[in-house]
Short mmCIF file of C-alpha atoms in Angstrom, two decimals:
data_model
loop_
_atom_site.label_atom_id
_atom_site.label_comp_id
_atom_site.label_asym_id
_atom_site.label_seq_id
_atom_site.Cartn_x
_atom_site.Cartn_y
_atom_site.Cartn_z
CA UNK A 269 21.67 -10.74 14.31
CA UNK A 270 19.72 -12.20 11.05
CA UNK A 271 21.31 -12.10 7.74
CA UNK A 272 19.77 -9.52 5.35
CA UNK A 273 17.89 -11.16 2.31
CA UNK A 274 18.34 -10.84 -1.10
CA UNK A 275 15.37 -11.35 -3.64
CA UNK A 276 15.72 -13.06 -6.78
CA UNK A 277 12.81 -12.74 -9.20
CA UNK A 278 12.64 -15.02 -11.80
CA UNK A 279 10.76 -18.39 -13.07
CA UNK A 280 13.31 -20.66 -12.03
CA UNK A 281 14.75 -20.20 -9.00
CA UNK A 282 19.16 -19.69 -9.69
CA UNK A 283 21.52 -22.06 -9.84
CA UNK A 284 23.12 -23.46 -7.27
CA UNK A 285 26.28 -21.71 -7.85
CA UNK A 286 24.84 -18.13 -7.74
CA UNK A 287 22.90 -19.08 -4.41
CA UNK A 288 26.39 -19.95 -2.74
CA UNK A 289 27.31 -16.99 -4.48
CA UNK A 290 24.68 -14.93 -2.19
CA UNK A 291 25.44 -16.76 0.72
CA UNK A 292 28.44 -16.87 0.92
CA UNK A 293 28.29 -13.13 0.98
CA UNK A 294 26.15 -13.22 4.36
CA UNK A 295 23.02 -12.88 3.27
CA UNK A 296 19.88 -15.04 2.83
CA UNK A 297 18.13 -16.24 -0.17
CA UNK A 298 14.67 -15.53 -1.18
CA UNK A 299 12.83 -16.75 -4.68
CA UNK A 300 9.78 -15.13 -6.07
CA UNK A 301 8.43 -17.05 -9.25
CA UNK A 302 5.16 -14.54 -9.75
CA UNK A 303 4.09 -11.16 -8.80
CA UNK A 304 1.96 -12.45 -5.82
CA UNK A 305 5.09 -13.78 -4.26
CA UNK A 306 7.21 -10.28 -4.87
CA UNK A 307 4.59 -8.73 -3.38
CA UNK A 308 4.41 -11.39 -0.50
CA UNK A 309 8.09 -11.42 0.60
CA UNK A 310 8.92 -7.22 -0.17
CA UNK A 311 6.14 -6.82 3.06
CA UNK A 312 7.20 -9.47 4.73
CA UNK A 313 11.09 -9.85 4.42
CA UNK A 314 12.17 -5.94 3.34
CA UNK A 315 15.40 -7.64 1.05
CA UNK A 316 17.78 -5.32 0.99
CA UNK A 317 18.96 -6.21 -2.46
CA UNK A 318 16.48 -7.26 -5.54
CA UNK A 319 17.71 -9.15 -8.74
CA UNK A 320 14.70 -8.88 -11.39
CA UNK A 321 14.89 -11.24 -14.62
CA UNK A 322 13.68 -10.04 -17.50
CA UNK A 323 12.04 -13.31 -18.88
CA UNK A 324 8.81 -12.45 -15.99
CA UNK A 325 5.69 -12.79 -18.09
CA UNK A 326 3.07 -11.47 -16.02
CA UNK A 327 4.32 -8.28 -15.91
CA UNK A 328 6.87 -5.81 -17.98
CA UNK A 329 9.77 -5.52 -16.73
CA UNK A 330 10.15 -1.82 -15.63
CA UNK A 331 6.77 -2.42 -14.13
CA UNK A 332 7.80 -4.57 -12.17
CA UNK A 333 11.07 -2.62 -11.07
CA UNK A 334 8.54 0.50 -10.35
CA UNK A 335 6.38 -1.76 -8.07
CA UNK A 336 9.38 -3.40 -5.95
CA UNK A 337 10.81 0.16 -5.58
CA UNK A 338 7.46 1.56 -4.25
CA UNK A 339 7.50 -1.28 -2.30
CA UNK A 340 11.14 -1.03 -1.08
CA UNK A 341 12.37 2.54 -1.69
CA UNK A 342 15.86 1.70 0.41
CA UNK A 343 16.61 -1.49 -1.74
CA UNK A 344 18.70 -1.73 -4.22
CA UNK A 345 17.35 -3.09 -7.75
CA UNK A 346 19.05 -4.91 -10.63
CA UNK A 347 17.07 -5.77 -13.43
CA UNK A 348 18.76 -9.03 -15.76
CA UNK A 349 18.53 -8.15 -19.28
CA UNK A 350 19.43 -10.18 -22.46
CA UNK A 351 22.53 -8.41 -24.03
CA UNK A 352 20.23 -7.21 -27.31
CA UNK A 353 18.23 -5.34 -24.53
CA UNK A 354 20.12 -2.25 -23.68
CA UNK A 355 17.15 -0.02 -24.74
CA UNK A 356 15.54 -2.31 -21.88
CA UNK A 357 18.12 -2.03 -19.46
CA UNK A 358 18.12 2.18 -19.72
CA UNK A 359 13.92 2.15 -19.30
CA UNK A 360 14.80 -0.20 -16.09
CA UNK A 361 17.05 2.50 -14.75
CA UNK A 362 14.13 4.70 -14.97
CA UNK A 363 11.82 2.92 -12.92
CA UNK A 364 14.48 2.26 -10.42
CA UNK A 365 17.10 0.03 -10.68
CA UNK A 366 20.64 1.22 -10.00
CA UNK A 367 22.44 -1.48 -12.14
CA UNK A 368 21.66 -4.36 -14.85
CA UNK A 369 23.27 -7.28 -15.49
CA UNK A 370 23.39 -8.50 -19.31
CA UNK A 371 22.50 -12.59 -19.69
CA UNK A 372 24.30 -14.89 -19.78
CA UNK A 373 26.25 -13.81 -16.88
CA UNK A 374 29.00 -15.50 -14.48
CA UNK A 375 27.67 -15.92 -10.69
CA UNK A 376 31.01 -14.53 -10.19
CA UNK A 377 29.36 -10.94 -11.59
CA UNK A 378 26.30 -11.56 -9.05
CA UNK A 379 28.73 -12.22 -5.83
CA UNK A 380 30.15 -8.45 -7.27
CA UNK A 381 27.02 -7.13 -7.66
CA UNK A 382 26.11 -8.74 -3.88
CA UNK A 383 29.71 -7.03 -2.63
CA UNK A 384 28.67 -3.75 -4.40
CA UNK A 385 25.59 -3.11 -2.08
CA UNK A 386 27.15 -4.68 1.19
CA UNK A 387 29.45 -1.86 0.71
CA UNK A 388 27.13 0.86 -0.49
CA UNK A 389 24.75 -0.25 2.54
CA UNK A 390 27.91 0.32 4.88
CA UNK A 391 28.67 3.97 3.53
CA UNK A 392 24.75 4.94 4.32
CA UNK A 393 24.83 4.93 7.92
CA UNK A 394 24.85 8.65 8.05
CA UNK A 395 23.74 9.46 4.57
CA UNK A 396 20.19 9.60 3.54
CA UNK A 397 19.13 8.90 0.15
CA UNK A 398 15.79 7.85 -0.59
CA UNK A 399 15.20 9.17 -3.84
CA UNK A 400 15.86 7.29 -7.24
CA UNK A 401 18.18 10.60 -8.35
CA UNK A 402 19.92 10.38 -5.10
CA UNK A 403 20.55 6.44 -5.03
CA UNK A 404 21.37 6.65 -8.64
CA UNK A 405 24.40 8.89 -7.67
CA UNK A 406 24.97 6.95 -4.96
CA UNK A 407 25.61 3.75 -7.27
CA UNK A 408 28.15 5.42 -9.26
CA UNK A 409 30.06 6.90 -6.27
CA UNK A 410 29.77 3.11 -5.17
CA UNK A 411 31.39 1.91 -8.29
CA UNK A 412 34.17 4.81 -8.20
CA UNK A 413 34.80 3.59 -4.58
CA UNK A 414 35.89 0.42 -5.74
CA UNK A 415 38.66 1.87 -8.05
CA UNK A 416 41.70 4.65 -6.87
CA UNK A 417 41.04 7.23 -9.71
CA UNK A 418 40.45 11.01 -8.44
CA UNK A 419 36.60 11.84 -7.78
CA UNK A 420 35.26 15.19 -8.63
CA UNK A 421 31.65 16.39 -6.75
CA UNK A 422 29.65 19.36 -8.37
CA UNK A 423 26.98 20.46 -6.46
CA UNK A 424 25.20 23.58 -4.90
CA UNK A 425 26.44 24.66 -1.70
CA UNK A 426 24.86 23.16 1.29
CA UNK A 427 23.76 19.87 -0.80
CA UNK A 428 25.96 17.49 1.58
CA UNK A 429 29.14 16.56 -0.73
CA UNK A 430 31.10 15.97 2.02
CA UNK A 431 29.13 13.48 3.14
CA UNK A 432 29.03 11.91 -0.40
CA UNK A 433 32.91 11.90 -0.19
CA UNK A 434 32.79 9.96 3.00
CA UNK A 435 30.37 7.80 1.32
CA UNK A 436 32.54 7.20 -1.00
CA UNK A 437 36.14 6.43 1.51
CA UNK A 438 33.85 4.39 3.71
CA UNK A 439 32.89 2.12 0.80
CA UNK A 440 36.43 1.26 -0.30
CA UNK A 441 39.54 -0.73 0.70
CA UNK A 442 40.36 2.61 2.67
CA UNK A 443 37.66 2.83 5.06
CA UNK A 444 40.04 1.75 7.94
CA UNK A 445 42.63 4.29 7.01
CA UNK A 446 42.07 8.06 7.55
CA UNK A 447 39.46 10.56 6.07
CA UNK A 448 40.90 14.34 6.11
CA UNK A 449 38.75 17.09 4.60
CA UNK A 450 40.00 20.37 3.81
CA UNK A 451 37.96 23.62 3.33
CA UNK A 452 39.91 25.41 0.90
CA UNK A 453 37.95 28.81 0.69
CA UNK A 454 38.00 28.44 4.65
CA UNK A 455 42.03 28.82 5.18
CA UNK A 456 43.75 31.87 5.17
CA UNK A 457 45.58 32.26 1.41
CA UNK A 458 48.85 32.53 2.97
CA UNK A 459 48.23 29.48 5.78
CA UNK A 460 47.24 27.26 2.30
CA UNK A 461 50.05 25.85 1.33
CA UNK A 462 51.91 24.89 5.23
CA UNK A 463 48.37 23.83 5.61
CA UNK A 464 48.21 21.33 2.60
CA UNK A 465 52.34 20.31 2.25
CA UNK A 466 52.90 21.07 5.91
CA UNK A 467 56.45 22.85 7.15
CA UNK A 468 59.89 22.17 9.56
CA UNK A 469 60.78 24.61 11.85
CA UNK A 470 62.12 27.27 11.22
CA UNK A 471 60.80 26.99 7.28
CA UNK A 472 59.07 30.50 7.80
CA UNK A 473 58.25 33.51 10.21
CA UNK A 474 56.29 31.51 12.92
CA UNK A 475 57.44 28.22 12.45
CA UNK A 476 58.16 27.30 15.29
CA UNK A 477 57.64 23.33 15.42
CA UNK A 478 57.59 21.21 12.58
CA UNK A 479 53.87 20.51 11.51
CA UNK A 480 52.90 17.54 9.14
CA UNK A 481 50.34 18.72 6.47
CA UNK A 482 46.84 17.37 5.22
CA UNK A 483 48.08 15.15 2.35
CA UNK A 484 50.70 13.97 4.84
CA UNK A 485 48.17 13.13 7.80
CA UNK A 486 45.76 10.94 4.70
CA UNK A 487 48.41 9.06 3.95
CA UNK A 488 47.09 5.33 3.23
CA UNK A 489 43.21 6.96 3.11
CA UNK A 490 41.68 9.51 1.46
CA UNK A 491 42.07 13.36 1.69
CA UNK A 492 38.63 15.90 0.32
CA UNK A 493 39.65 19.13 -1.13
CA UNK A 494 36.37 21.25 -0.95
CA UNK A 495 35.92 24.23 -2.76
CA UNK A 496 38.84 23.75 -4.68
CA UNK A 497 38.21 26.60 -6.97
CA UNK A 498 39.34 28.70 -4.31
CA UNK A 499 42.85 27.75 -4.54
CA UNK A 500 45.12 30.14 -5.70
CA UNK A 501 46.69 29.52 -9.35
CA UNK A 502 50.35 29.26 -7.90
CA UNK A 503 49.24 26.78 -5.52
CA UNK A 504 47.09 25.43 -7.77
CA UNK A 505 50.35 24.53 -10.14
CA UNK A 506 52.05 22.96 -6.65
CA UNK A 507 49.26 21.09 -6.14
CA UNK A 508 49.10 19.47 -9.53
CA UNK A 509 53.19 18.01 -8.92
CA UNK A 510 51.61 16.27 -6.03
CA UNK A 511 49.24 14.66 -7.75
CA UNK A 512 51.04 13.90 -10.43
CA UNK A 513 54.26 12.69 -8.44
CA UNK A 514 52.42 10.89 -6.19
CA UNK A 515 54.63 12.74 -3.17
CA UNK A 516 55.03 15.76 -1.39
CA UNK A 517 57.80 18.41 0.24
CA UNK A 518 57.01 19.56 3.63
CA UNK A 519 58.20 23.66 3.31
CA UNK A 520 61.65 24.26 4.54
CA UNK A 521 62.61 20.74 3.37
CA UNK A 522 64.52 19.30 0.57
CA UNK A 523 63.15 15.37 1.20
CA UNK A 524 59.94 13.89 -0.42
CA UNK A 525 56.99 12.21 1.26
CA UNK A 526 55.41 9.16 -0.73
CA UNK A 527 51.89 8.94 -0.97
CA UNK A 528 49.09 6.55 -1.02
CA UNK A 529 45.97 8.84 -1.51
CA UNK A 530 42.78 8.91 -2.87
CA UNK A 531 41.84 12.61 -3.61
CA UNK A 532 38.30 13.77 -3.92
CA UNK A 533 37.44 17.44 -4.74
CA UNK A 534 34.40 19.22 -4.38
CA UNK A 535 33.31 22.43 -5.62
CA UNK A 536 29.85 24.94 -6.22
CA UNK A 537 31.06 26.15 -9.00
CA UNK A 538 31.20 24.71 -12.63
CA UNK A 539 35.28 24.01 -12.88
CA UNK A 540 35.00 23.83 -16.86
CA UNK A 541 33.47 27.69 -17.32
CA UNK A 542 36.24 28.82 -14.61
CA UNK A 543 38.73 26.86 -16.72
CA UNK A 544 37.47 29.01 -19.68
CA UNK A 545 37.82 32.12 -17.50
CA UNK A 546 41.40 31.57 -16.68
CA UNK A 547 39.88 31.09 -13.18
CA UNK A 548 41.10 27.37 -13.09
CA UNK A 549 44.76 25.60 -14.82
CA UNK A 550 43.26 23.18 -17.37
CA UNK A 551 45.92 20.56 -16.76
CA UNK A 552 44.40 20.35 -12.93
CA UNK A 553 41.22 19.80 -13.96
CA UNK A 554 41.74 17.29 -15.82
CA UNK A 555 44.11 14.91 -13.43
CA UNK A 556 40.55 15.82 -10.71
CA UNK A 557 37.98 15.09 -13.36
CA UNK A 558 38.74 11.62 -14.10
CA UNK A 559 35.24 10.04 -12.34
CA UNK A 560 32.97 13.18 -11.96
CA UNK A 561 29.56 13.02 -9.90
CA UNK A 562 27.06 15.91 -9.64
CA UNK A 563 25.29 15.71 -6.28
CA UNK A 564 21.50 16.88 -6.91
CA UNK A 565 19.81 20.01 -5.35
CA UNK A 566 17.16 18.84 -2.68
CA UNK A 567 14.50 20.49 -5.01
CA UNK A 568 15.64 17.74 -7.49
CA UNK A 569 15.31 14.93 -4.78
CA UNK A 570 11.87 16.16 -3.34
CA UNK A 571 11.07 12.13 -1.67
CA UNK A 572 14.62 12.52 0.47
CA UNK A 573 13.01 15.87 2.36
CA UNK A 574 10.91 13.74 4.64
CA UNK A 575 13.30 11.14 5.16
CA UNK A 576 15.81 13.58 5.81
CA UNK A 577 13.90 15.67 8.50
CA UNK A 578 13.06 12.70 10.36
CA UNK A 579 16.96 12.16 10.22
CA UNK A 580 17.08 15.42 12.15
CA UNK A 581 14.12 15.05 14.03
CA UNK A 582 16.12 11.99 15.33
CA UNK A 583 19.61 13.00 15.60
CA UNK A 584 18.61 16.00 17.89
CA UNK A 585 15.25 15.10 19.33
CA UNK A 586 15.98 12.03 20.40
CA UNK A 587 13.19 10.77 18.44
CA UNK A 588 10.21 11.90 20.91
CA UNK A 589 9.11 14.58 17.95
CA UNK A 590 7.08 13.74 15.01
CA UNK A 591 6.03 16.40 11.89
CA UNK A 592 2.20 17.10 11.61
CA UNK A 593 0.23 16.39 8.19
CA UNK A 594 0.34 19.77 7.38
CA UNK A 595 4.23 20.60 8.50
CA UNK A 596 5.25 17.67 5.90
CA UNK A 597 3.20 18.48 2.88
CA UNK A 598 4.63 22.56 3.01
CA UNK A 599 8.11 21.27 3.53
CA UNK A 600 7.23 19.23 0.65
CA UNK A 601 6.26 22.42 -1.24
CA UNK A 602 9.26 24.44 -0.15
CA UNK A 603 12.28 24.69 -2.77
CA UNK A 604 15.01 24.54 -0.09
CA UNK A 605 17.51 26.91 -1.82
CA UNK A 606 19.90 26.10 0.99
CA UNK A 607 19.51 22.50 0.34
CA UNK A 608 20.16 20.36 2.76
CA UNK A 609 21.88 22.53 5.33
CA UNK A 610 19.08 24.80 5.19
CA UNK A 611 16.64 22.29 5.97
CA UNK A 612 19.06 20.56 9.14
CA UNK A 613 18.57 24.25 10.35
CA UNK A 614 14.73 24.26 10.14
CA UNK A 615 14.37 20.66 11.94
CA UNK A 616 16.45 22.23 14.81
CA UNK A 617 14.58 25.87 14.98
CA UNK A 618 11.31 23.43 14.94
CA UNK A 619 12.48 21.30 17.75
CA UNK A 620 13.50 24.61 20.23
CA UNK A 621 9.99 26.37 19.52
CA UNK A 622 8.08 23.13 19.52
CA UNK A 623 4.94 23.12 21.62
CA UNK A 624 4.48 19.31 21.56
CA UNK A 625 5.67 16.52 20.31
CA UNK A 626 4.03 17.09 16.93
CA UNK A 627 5.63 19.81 14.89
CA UNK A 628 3.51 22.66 13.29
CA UNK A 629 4.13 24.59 10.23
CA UNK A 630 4.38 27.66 12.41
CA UNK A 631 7.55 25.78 13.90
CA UNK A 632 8.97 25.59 10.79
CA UNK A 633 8.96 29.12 10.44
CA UNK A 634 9.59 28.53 6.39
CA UNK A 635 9.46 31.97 4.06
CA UNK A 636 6.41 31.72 1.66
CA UNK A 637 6.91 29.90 -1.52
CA UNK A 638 7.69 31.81 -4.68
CA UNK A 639 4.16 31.08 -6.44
CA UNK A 640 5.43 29.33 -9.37
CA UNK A 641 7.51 27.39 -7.50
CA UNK A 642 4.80 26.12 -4.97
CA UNK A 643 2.71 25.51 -8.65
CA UNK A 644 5.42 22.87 -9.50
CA UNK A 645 5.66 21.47 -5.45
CA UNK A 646 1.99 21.29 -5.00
CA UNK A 647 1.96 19.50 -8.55
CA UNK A 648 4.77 17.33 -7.38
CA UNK A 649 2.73 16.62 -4.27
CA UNK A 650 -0.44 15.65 -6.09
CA UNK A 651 1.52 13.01 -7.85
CA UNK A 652 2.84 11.52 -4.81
CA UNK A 653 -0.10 11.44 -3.43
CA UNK A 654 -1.80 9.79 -5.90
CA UNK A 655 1.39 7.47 -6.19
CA UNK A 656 0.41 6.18 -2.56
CA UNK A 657 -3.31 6.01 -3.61
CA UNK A 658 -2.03 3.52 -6.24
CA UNK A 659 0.28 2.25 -4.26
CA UNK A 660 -2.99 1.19 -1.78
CA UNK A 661 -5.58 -0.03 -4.72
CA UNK A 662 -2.56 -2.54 -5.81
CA UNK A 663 -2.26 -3.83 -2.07
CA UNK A 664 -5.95 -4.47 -2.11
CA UNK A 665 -6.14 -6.18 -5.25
CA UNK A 666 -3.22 -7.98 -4.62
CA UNK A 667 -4.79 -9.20 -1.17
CA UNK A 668 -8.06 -10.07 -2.55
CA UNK A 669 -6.52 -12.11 -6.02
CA UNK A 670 -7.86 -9.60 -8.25
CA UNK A 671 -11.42 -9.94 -7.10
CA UNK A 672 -13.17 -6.26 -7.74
CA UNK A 673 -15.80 -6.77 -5.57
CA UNK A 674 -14.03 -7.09 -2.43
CA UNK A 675 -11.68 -4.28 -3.50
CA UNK A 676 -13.80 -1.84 -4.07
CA UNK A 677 -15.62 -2.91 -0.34
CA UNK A 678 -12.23 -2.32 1.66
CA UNK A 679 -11.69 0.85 -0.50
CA UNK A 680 -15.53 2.08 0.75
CA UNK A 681 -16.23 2.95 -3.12
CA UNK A 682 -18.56 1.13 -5.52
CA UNK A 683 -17.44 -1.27 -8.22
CA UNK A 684 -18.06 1.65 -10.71
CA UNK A 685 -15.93 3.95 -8.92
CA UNK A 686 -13.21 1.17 -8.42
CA UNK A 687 -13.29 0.71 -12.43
CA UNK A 688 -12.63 4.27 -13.04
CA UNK A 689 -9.94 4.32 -10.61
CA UNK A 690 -8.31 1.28 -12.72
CA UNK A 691 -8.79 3.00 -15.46
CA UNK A 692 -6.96 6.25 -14.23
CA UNK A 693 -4.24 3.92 -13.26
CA UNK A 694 -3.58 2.58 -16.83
CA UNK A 695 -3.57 5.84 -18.11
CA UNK A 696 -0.41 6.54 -15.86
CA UNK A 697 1.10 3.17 -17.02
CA UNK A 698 0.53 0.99 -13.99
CA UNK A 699 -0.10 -2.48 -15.23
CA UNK A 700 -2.67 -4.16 -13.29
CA UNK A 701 -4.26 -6.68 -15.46
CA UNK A 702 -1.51 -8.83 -14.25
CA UNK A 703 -3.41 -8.58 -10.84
CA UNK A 704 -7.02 -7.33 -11.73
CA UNK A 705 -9.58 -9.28 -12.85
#
């Protein structure tokens, strides 16, 4: 199997100790002293990870790290920035890096960076996240992954934060060790607590064997407490000696269980206002809100839809199904209140009533848009679009070394019409004159 490549833009090429750095790590080099080049080796190589200097003259710098993430929405981007740069650093973050390194720098901080995205990269097998809000996210889980403090996910029901908690076990030292998720709005109140601490025989009505609990059967991995605003308040306060202690009394016993646990919650509701309710003990939120994440709506994530339903389209059509022009741009202009549960449910309806292998927007069966909503979609849409338009004149230009001419041939529009195309393009704050001449 070949190595994955990393891509390191800059006018020199790195030292010798940060390429042994990267190599060492598995992967294989790749040096890009110009634009051309980047352009060159993101078609030809798809790197999986990007390093982006700052010091590049033909073009600025989150320019640049817009153009290699149109190029390569699945890579991951770090822009280099002198440490007087921050202001430069947050505008790269924008265009789509997930991290920056501040110069001068140790190559020992690039082989982290390297080991940061081999592990991030091994949590994604079953997670899709396209989008620069989604892989954003997914960066910090990554670096809260690395570390054993408590994890927190906010999020609207059905947005897939179980799946961001696995994310996060499979990406540290515990991947090996067990994953147990418990749905606490989905056990009976009284069943909670045998459920969670687990019992001996004999330790209540019922008990009739002894039974370890969840927190016992994580031990050495990590254990997800979703919905955790539906505990109780008594259990609640039981809960918050285990985490504290560190250990745990099966019910009906008088010895104490050592743990080694990572403990993620999850919840749909905002655990600060039911603090302020008296909903939620204070003192518990605070030992679970020590690295918090908010997982996005899919309305807030609109370029992981189509990814996403060709996830679906794969996992249970065995990839023989494809979505029509038309089926992709209205799920494009649906707001998906049921996030991404709702729209695993669609792809599957769509695959039963499915006349062909190309999927109709009558499959979809999808309720009409609210009309302001599908305003903002079909707005959101037109962007993208245009985006890909952009995306295609760049290509061009970049194929024929600026020459307008030629460009505007392959495009099938005159040399006028090319210019007011460029034009356009400026105006949106694509910088081409580092390619157009």
């Amino acid at each position: 199997m070949k190595s994955p490549y990393v891509l390191w833009i800059e006018q020199q090429a790195p030292c010798n100790e940060v390429h042994q750095c990267i190599c060492a790590e598995g992967y294989q080099l790749l040096h890009a002293a110009d634009v051309t080049q980047v352009v060159s080796l993101c078609q030809d190589y798809k790197p999986a990870l990007v390093f982006i200097d700052s010091a590049m003259v033909q073009m600025a710098l989150p320019d640049l790290v817009a153009l290699v993430h149109r190029k390569l929405p699945a890579a991951q981007i770090i822009s280099m920035v002198d440490s007087n740069q921050s202001a430069l650093a947050s505008e790269t973050l924008q265009s789509g890096a997930i991290d920056y390194l501040l110069k001068p720098f140790f190559a020992s901080q690039v082989k982290t960076s390297v080991r940061n995205a081999t592990a991030m990269s091994a949590g994604l097998k079953d997670l899709v996240a396209v989008s620069h809000a989604s892989r954003q996210i997914l960066q910090l889980a990554n670096r809260a992954a690395q570390t054993e403090a408590s994890v927190l996910i906010l999020g609207e029901s059905g947005t897939g934060k179980e799946r961001l908690a696995r994310f996060i076990h499979q990406a540290s030292d515990r991947a090996d060790q067990p994953f147990v998720a418990v749905n606490c709005a989905a056990i009976p109140e009284h069943m909670l607590e045998a459920m969670l601490f687990g019992h001996n025989k004999g330790a209540f009505t019922g008990a009739v064997n002894q039974q370890i609990g969840k927190f016992e059967a994580a031990n050495g991995g990590s254990i997800l407490l979703d919905e955790i605003s539906e505990l109780p308040l008594p259990l609640q306060a039981k809960l918050l000696r285990v985490l504290q202690e560190r250990e745990v009394e099966r019910l009906g016993s008088n010895s104490r269980i050592k743990l080694d646990i990572r403990v993620i919650a999850a919840s749909n509701k905002n655990l600060r206002s039911q603090v302020e309710q008296g909903l939620f003990r204070e003192d518990l939120f605070y030992r679970l809100d020590v690295l918090p994440l908010s997982w996005p709506a899919l309305r807030e994530r609109r370029d992981d839809i189509l990814p996403l339903a060709e996830f679906f389209i794969t996992k249970y059509g065995n990839g023989k199904y494809r979505l029509s022009r038309d089926a992709a741009d209205v799920m494009l202009q649906y707001n998906w209140p049921g996030n991404v549960r709702e729209l695993e449910n669609v792809m599957q309806r769509a695959l039963v009533m499915a006349r062909g292998i190309e999927l109709q927007v009558a499959d979809l069966n999808l309720p009409r848009c609210h009309p302001q909503a599908a305003a903002i979609c079909a707005s959101l849409l037109k962007q993208s679009k245009q985006n890909a338009e952009f995306d295609y004149i760049l290509d061009l230009l970049q194929k024929f070394n600026g020459h307008r001419t030629r460009t505007a041939e392959a495009l099938g529009v005159s040399t006028r019409a090319l210019r007011y195309k460029l034009a356009a393009m400026r105006e949106h704050g694509v910088d081409i004159d580092a390619l157009a001449s």
